[in-house]
Amino acid sequence: MVLRDRILSGAVGFGARLPTENELAEAHGVSRVTVRRALGELERERLIERRRSAGTRVIYRPSPAPMTADFSGVLANLADMGRRTAVKLLSFDYVPAEGAVAQMLRAQSDQLLQRAVRVRSVDGVPFSYLTTHVPESVSVTFTKQELASRPLLELLERAGVKAEQARQRLSAVLATPDVAEALDVRTGSPLIELVRVVYGQDGRGVEHLHALYRPDRYAFEIELVRSGADERRAWEPVLRTHGQPTDEGSRDKPAGKAKPSRLKSLS
């Protein structure tokens, strides 16, 4: 379908008004029935919107290049992503430390945790749904407004927190209705799930992150090298410098072979 291809390529952009059914039928040499059927298909694909009084307009937005995260730069990637994306703060409150979150943060049962839910976007397209828990003793150093405009890791470091170690787990889940709405996907769509805990110098957790990513908008990658001798040769991650973004077209340069580390188990 010519019109479909033009919409997907961006030749007919978001918000553009389409000709009437009669005009389309005449331009393409087909019947109005054929045009109506074709427009119905485009509407089901969520490429156009038809309204009786307002006509037909394009609602499809071409997606930007997917974000890419480098597994070998866990903490540097956190701050870098925060600076390159837009954020919408959905909620900000305090909750008791309990369950798996408290256990992973090594928090006491009488502690309060600051919980925030945010959605990050690139060029207006949402790609991540983030739920963070931070100990109250740390979170009192920043405001709700600051969290809505600055990377959390940056705020933690401003508070004097030294992030020394992080542990993360990667899996996959299906989008619940509230997450699907926030990420502009259908309920039940597959999502990348990441759970990350950042620890300070004293070994206590300073941030628990539960992140859900759209797989069409976000990807994790790791560069590996073979090291060791003979039968002991194994794959190890390559460390990178992080002066440049890691999205497509501007990769960080490898900084050498990784030493055996906590990251090795993630490969």
Tab-separated table of C-alpha atoms in Angstrom:
chain	number	residue	atom	x	y	z
A	1	MET	CA	0.000	0.000	0.000
A	2	VAL	CA	1.567	3.253	-1.196
A	3	LEU	CA	-0.013	5.425	1.500
A	4	ARG	CA	1.101	3.062	4.262
A	5	ASP	CA	4.690	3.131	3.001
A	6	ARG	CA	4.682	6.929	2.845
A	7	ILE	CA	3.421	7.158	6.434
A	8	LEU	CA	5.974	4.651	7.754
A	9	SER	CA	8.821	6.411	5.939
A	10	GLY	CA	7.822	9.785	7.348
A	11	ALA	CA	6.981	11.247	3.924
A	12	VAL	CA	3.494	11.871	5.321
A	13	GLY	CA	4.289	13.099	8.809
A	14	PHE	CA	2.575	13.010	12.182
A	15	GLY	CA	-0.528	15.209	12.264
A	16	ALA	CA	-0.860	15.459	8.485
A	17	ARG	CA	-4.408	15.567	7.143
A	18	LEU	CA	-5.225	13.009	4.480
A	19	PRO	CA	-7.378	13.704	1.410
A	20	THR	CA	-11.011	12.635	1.436
A	21	GLU	CA	-12.072	9.162	0.335
A	22	ASN	CA	-13.252	10.577	-2.997
A	23	GLU	CA	-9.941	12.349	-3.575
A	24	LEU	CA	-7.925	9.246	-2.700
A	25	ALA	CA	-10.081	7.055	-4.941
A	26	GLU	CA	-9.606	9.431	-7.867
A	27	ALA	CA	-5.863	9.841	-7.283
A	28	HIS	CA	-5.219	6.086	-7.159
A	29	GLY	CA	-7.812	4.963	-9.684
A	30	VAL	CA	-9.735	2.731	-7.292
A	31	SER	CA	-13.235	2.640	-5.823
A	32	ARG	CA	-14.302	4.344	-2.606
A	33	VAL	CA	-14.981	0.895	-1.134
A	34	THR	CA	-11.336	-0.051	-1.695
A	35	VAL	CA	-10.160	3.238	-0.170
A	36	ARG	CA	-12.434	2.825	2.852
A	37	ARG	CA	-11.137	-0.714	3.414
A	38	ALA	CA	-7.521	0.457	3.141
A	39	LEU	CA	-8.077	3.326	5.582
A	40	GLY	CA	-9.706	0.925	8.017
A	41	GLU	CA	-6.604	-1.250	7.906
A	42	LEU	CA	-4.338	1.763	8.537
A	43	GLU	CA	-6.523	2.745	11.475
A	44	ARG	CA	-6.286	-0.740	12.989
A	45	GLU	CA	-2.503	-0.477	12.699
A	46	ARG	CA	-2.711	2.819	14.619
A	47	LEU	CA	-1.177	4.759	11.743
A	48	ILE	CA	-4.133	7.094	11.222
A	49	GLU	CA	-7.145	8.401	13.125
A	50	ARG	CA	-10.521	8.993	11.489
A	51	ARG	CA	-13.092	11.364	12.915
A	52	ARG	CA	-16.409	12.225	11.344
A	53	SER	CA	-16.085	15.992	11.801
A	54	ALA	CA	-12.306	16.397	11.670
A	55	GLY	CA	-11.385	14.062	8.821
A	56	THR	CA	-8.431	11.689	8.762
A	57	ARG	CA	-5.008	12.502	10.171
A	58	VAL	CA	-1.737	10.633	10.642
A	59	ILE	CA	-0.996	9.631	14.258
A	60	TYR	CA	2.099	7.533	13.579
A	61	ARG	CA	5.457	8.909	14.742
A	62	PRO	CA	8.608	7.367	13.232
A	63	SER	CA	10.614	5.911	16.110
A	64	PRO	CA	14.068	7.269	16.933
A	65	ALA	CA	17.094	4.971	16.940
A	66	PRO	CA	16.987	2.582	19.921
A	67	MET	CA	18.941	3.480	23.054
A	68	THR	CA	21.849	1.125	23.733
A	69	ALA	CA	23.314	0.370	27.160
A	70	ASP	CA	26.776	-1.070	27.646
A	71	PHE	CA	26.879	-3.808	30.289
A	72	SER	CA	30.549	-3.133	31.040
A	73	GLY	CA	29.844	0.419	32.224
A	74	VAL	CA	27.046	-0.074	34.721
A	75	LEU	CA	27.310	3.142	36.730
A	76	ALA	CA	28.625	5.451	34.015
A	77	ASN	CA	25.730	4.416	31.798
A	78	LEU	CA	23.211	5.370	34.494
A	79	ALA	CA	24.314	9.004	34.610
A	80	ASP	CA	24.873	9.267	30.863
A	81	MET	CA	21.372	8.060	30.059
A	82	GLY	CA	19.853	10.474	32.550
A	83	ARG	CA	21.477	13.415	30.797
A	84	ARG	CA	20.408	12.374	27.294
A	85	THR	CA	16.728	11.602	27.863
A	86	ALA	CA	13.572	13.365	29.021
A	87	VAL	CA	11.843	12.192	32.195
A	88	LYS	CA	8.281	12.326	33.505
A	89	LEU	CA	7.819	11.791	37.246
A	90	LEU	CA	4.636	9.776	37.856
A	91	SER	CA	4.830	9.373	41.644
A	92	PHE	CA	7.001	10.315	44.629
A	93	ASP	CA	6.340	9.043	48.165
A	94	TYR	CA	7.795	7.262	51.203
A	95	VAL	CA	7.126	3.617	52.058
A	96	PRO	CA	8.293	1.200	54.797
A	97	ALA	CA	11.353	-0.924	54.019
A	98	GLU	CA	10.028	-4.427	53.492
A	99	GLY	CA	10.178	-7.484	51.286
A	100	ALA	CA	12.745	-8.166	48.598
A	101	VAL	CA	13.581	-4.486	48.112
A	102	ALA	CA	14.561	-4.044	51.778
A	103	GLN	CA	16.552	-7.269	51.724
A	104	MET	CA	18.520	-6.277	48.626
A	105	LEU	CA	19.208	-2.799	50.030
A	106	ARG	CA	20.206	-4.350	53.387
A	107	ALA	CA	17.785	-1.912	55.023
A	108	GLN	CA	16.418	-2.169	58.562
A	109	SER	CA	12.713	-2.927	59.053
A	110	ASP	CA	12.112	0.421	60.767
A	111	GLN	CA	13.578	2.413	57.870
A	112	LEU	CA	11.608	4.431	55.334
A	113	LEU	CA	12.421	4.318	51.642
A	114	GLN	CA	11.718	7.064	49.141
A	115	ARG	CA	9.926	5.501	46.171
A	116	ALA	CA	9.641	7.178	42.782
A	117	VAL	CA	8.157	6.075	39.470
A	118	ARG	CA	9.441	7.729	36.311
A	119	VAL	CA	9.112	7.284	32.561
A	120	ARG	CA	12.035	8.167	30.309
A	121	SER	CA	11.615	9.177	26.668
A	122	VAL	CA	13.702	10.005	23.618
A	123	ASP	CA	12.262	12.430	21.059
A	124	GLY	CA	8.876	12.132	22.729
A	125	VAL	CA	8.782	8.319	22.539
A	126	PRO	CA	8.765	6.523	25.952
A	127	PHE	CA	11.215	3.655	26.310
A	128	SER	CA	11.600	2.925	30.048
A	129	TYR	CA	9.410	2.670	33.154
A	130	LEU	CA	11.580	3.100	36.251
A	131	THR	CA	10.713	2.424	39.896
A	132	THR	CA	13.427	3.409	42.375
A	133	HIS	CA	13.773	3.008	46.141
A	134	VAL	CA	16.321	5.109	48.052
A	135	PRO	CA	16.938	5.177	51.847
A	136	GLU	CA	15.255	8.154	53.520
A	137	SER	CA	18.567	9.313	55.005
A	138	VAL	CA	19.804	9.921	51.464
A	139	SER	CA	16.606	11.019	49.730
A	140	VAL	CA	16.045	13.972	52.088
A	141	THR	CA	18.936	15.702	50.321
A	142	PHE	CA	16.969	16.221	47.098
A	143	THR	CA	13.482	17.411	46.194
A	144	LYS	CA	10.731	15.983	44.047
A	145	GLN	CA	11.396	18.714	41.491
A	146	GLU	CA	15.096	17.838	41.306
A	147	LEU	CA	14.330	14.158	40.769
A	148	ALA	CA	12.066	15.141	37.878
A	149	SER	CA	14.880	17.001	36.142
A	150	ARG	CA	18.211	15.402	37.099
A	151	PRO	CA	19.654	11.840	37.012
A	152	LEU	CA	19.200	10.079	40.352
A	153	LEU	CA	22.817	8.917	40.468
A	154	GLU	CA	23.898	12.543	40.102
A	155	LEU	CA	21.723	13.509	43.078
A	156	LEU	CA	23.123	10.650	45.147
A	157	GLU	CA	26.683	11.717	44.431
A	158	ARG	CA	25.833	15.313	45.316
A	159	ALA	CA	24.636	13.997	48.686
A	160	GLY	CA	28.079	12.513	49.270
A	161	VAL	CA	27.146	8.937	48.369
A	162	LYS	CA	29.989	7.072	46.679
A	163	ALA	CA	28.599	4.367	44.417
A	164	GLU	CA	31.209	1.619	44.571
A	165	GLN	CA	29.413	-1.471	43.334
A	166	ALA	CA	26.258	-2.515	41.521
A	167	ARG	CA	24.567	-5.839	40.957
A	168	GLN	CA	21.930	-6.329	38.314
A	169	ARG	CA	19.699	-9.034	36.913
A	170	LEU	CA	18.156	-9.071	33.453
A	171	SER	CA	14.957	-10.890	32.520
A	172	ALA	CA	11.726	-10.441	30.556
A	173	VAL	CA	8.125	-9.775	31.613
A	174	LEU	CA	4.781	-8.836	30.083
A	175	ALA	CA	3.434	-5.295	30.340
A	176	THR	CA	0.690	-4.732	32.914
A	177	PRO	CA	-2.096	-2.267	32.005
A	178	ASP	CA	-0.577	0.704	33.866
A	179	VAL	CA	2.919	0.119	32.491
A	180	ALA	CA	1.539	-0.465	28.991
A	181	GLU	CA	-0.265	2.866	29.096
A	182	ALA	CA	2.847	4.706	30.280
A	183	LEU	CA	5.075	3.125	27.609
A	184	ASP	CA	2.467	3.399	24.838
A	185	VAL	CA	2.384	-0.342	24.135
A	186	ARG	CA	-0.363	-2.944	24.303
A	187	THR	CA	-1.101	-4.755	27.566
A	188	GLY	CA	0.801	-8.042	27.550
A	189	SER	CA	3.590	-6.751	25.300
A	190	PRO	CA	7.019	-8.231	26.118
A	191	LEU	CA	9.367	-5.942	28.045
A	192	ILE	CA	12.984	-6.176	29.163
A	193	GLU	CA	13.139	-6.260	32.969
A	194	LEU	CA	16.206	-5.088	34.853
A	195	VAL	CA	16.692	-5.109	38.622
A	196	ARG	CA	19.765	-3.211	39.788
A	197	VAL	CA	21.033	-2.464	43.296
A	198	VAL	CA	23.762	0.133	43.806
A	199	TYR	CA	25.917	-0.110	46.946
A	200	GLY	CA	27.978	2.558	48.703
A	201	GLN	CA	31.390	2.358	50.355
A	202	ASP	CA	29.963	0.871	53.556
A	203	GLY	CA	28.314	-1.966	51.645
A	204	ARG	CA	24.778	-0.702	52.230
A	205	GLY	CA	22.386	-0.261	49.361
A	206	VAL	CA	21.846	3.328	48.199
A	207	GLU	CA	19.463	2.633	45.315
A	208	HIS	CA	17.178	-0.179	44.196
A	209	LEU	CA	16.063	0.136	40.577
A	210	HIS	CA	13.337	-1.874	38.890
A	211	ALA	CA	13.346	-0.917	35.221
A	212	LEU	CA	11.089	-2.033	32.384
A	213	TYR	CA	12.229	-1.300	28.827
A	214	ARG	CA	10.544	-1.486	25.445
A	215	PRO	CA	12.688	-3.955	23.466
A	216	ASP	CA	12.043	-2.039	20.240
A	217	ARG	CA	13.470	1.110	21.812
A	218	TYR	CA	16.224	-0.173	24.081
A	219	ALA	CA	18.936	-2.823	23.991
A	220	PHE	CA	21.771	-4.058	26.187
A	221	GLU	CA	25.065	-5.024	24.649
A	222	ILE	CA	28.438	-6.233	25.859
A	223	GLU	CA	31.702	-6.554	23.975
A	224	LEU	CA	33.696	-9.664	24.847
A	225	VAL	CA	37.280	-10.806	24.358
A	226	ARG	CA	38.831	-14.229	24.810
A	227	SER	CA	41.452	-14.402	27.559
A	228	GLY	CA	43.413	-17.032	29.409
A	229	ALA	CA	45.487	-19.934	28.158
A	230	ASP	CA	44.525	-23.170	26.428
A	231	GLU	CA	41.491	-24.896	27.933
A	232	ARG	CA	41.082	-22.087	30.486
A	233	ARG	CA	40.324	-19.495	27.826
A	234	ALA	CA	37.063	-17.724	28.603
A	235	TRP	CA	35.018	-14.762	27.470
A	236	GLU	CA	35.476	-11.560	29.478
A	237	PRO	CA	33.895	-8.119	28.996
A	238	VAL	CA	35.822	-5.202	27.532
A	239	LEU	CA	35.948	-2.086	29.686
A	240	ARG	CA	34.970	1.147	27.984
A	241	THR	CA	35.560	4.821	28.537
A	242	HIS	CA	32.386	6.819	28.974
A	243	GLY	CA	33.125	10.296	27.658
A	244	GLN	CA	30.762	9.723	24.745
A	245	PRO	CA	27.153	8.457	24.527
A	246	THR	CA	26.677	4.790	23.692
A	247	ASP	CA	23.748	5.089	21.307
A	248	GLU	CA	23.956	4.024	17.670
A	249	GLY	CA	26.439	6.079	15.684
A	250	SER	CA	28.555	7.209	18.641
A	251	ARG	CA	29.979	4.126	20.321
A	252	ASP	CA	32.425	4.424	23.183
A	253	LYS	CA	35.938	3.272	22.385
A	254	PRO	CA	37.211	0.083	24.040
A	255	ALA	CA	39.630	0.888	26.844
A	256	GLY	CA	41.218	-2.531	27.137
A	257	LYS	CA	40.520	-5.993	28.456
A	258	ALA	CA	38.475	-6.293	31.628
A	259	LYS	CA	40.054	-7.647	34.764
A	260	PRO	CA	38.207	-10.506	36.493
A	261	SER	CA	35.411	-8.739	38.334
A	262	ARG	CA	31.806	-8.808	39.465
A	263	LEU	CA	30.791	-8.037	35.895
A	264	LYS	CA	32.258	-11.307	34.687
A	265	SER	CA	29.272	-13.244	35.984
A	266	LEU	CA	26.935	-11.084	33.890
A	267	SER	CA	28.475	-12.177	30.617
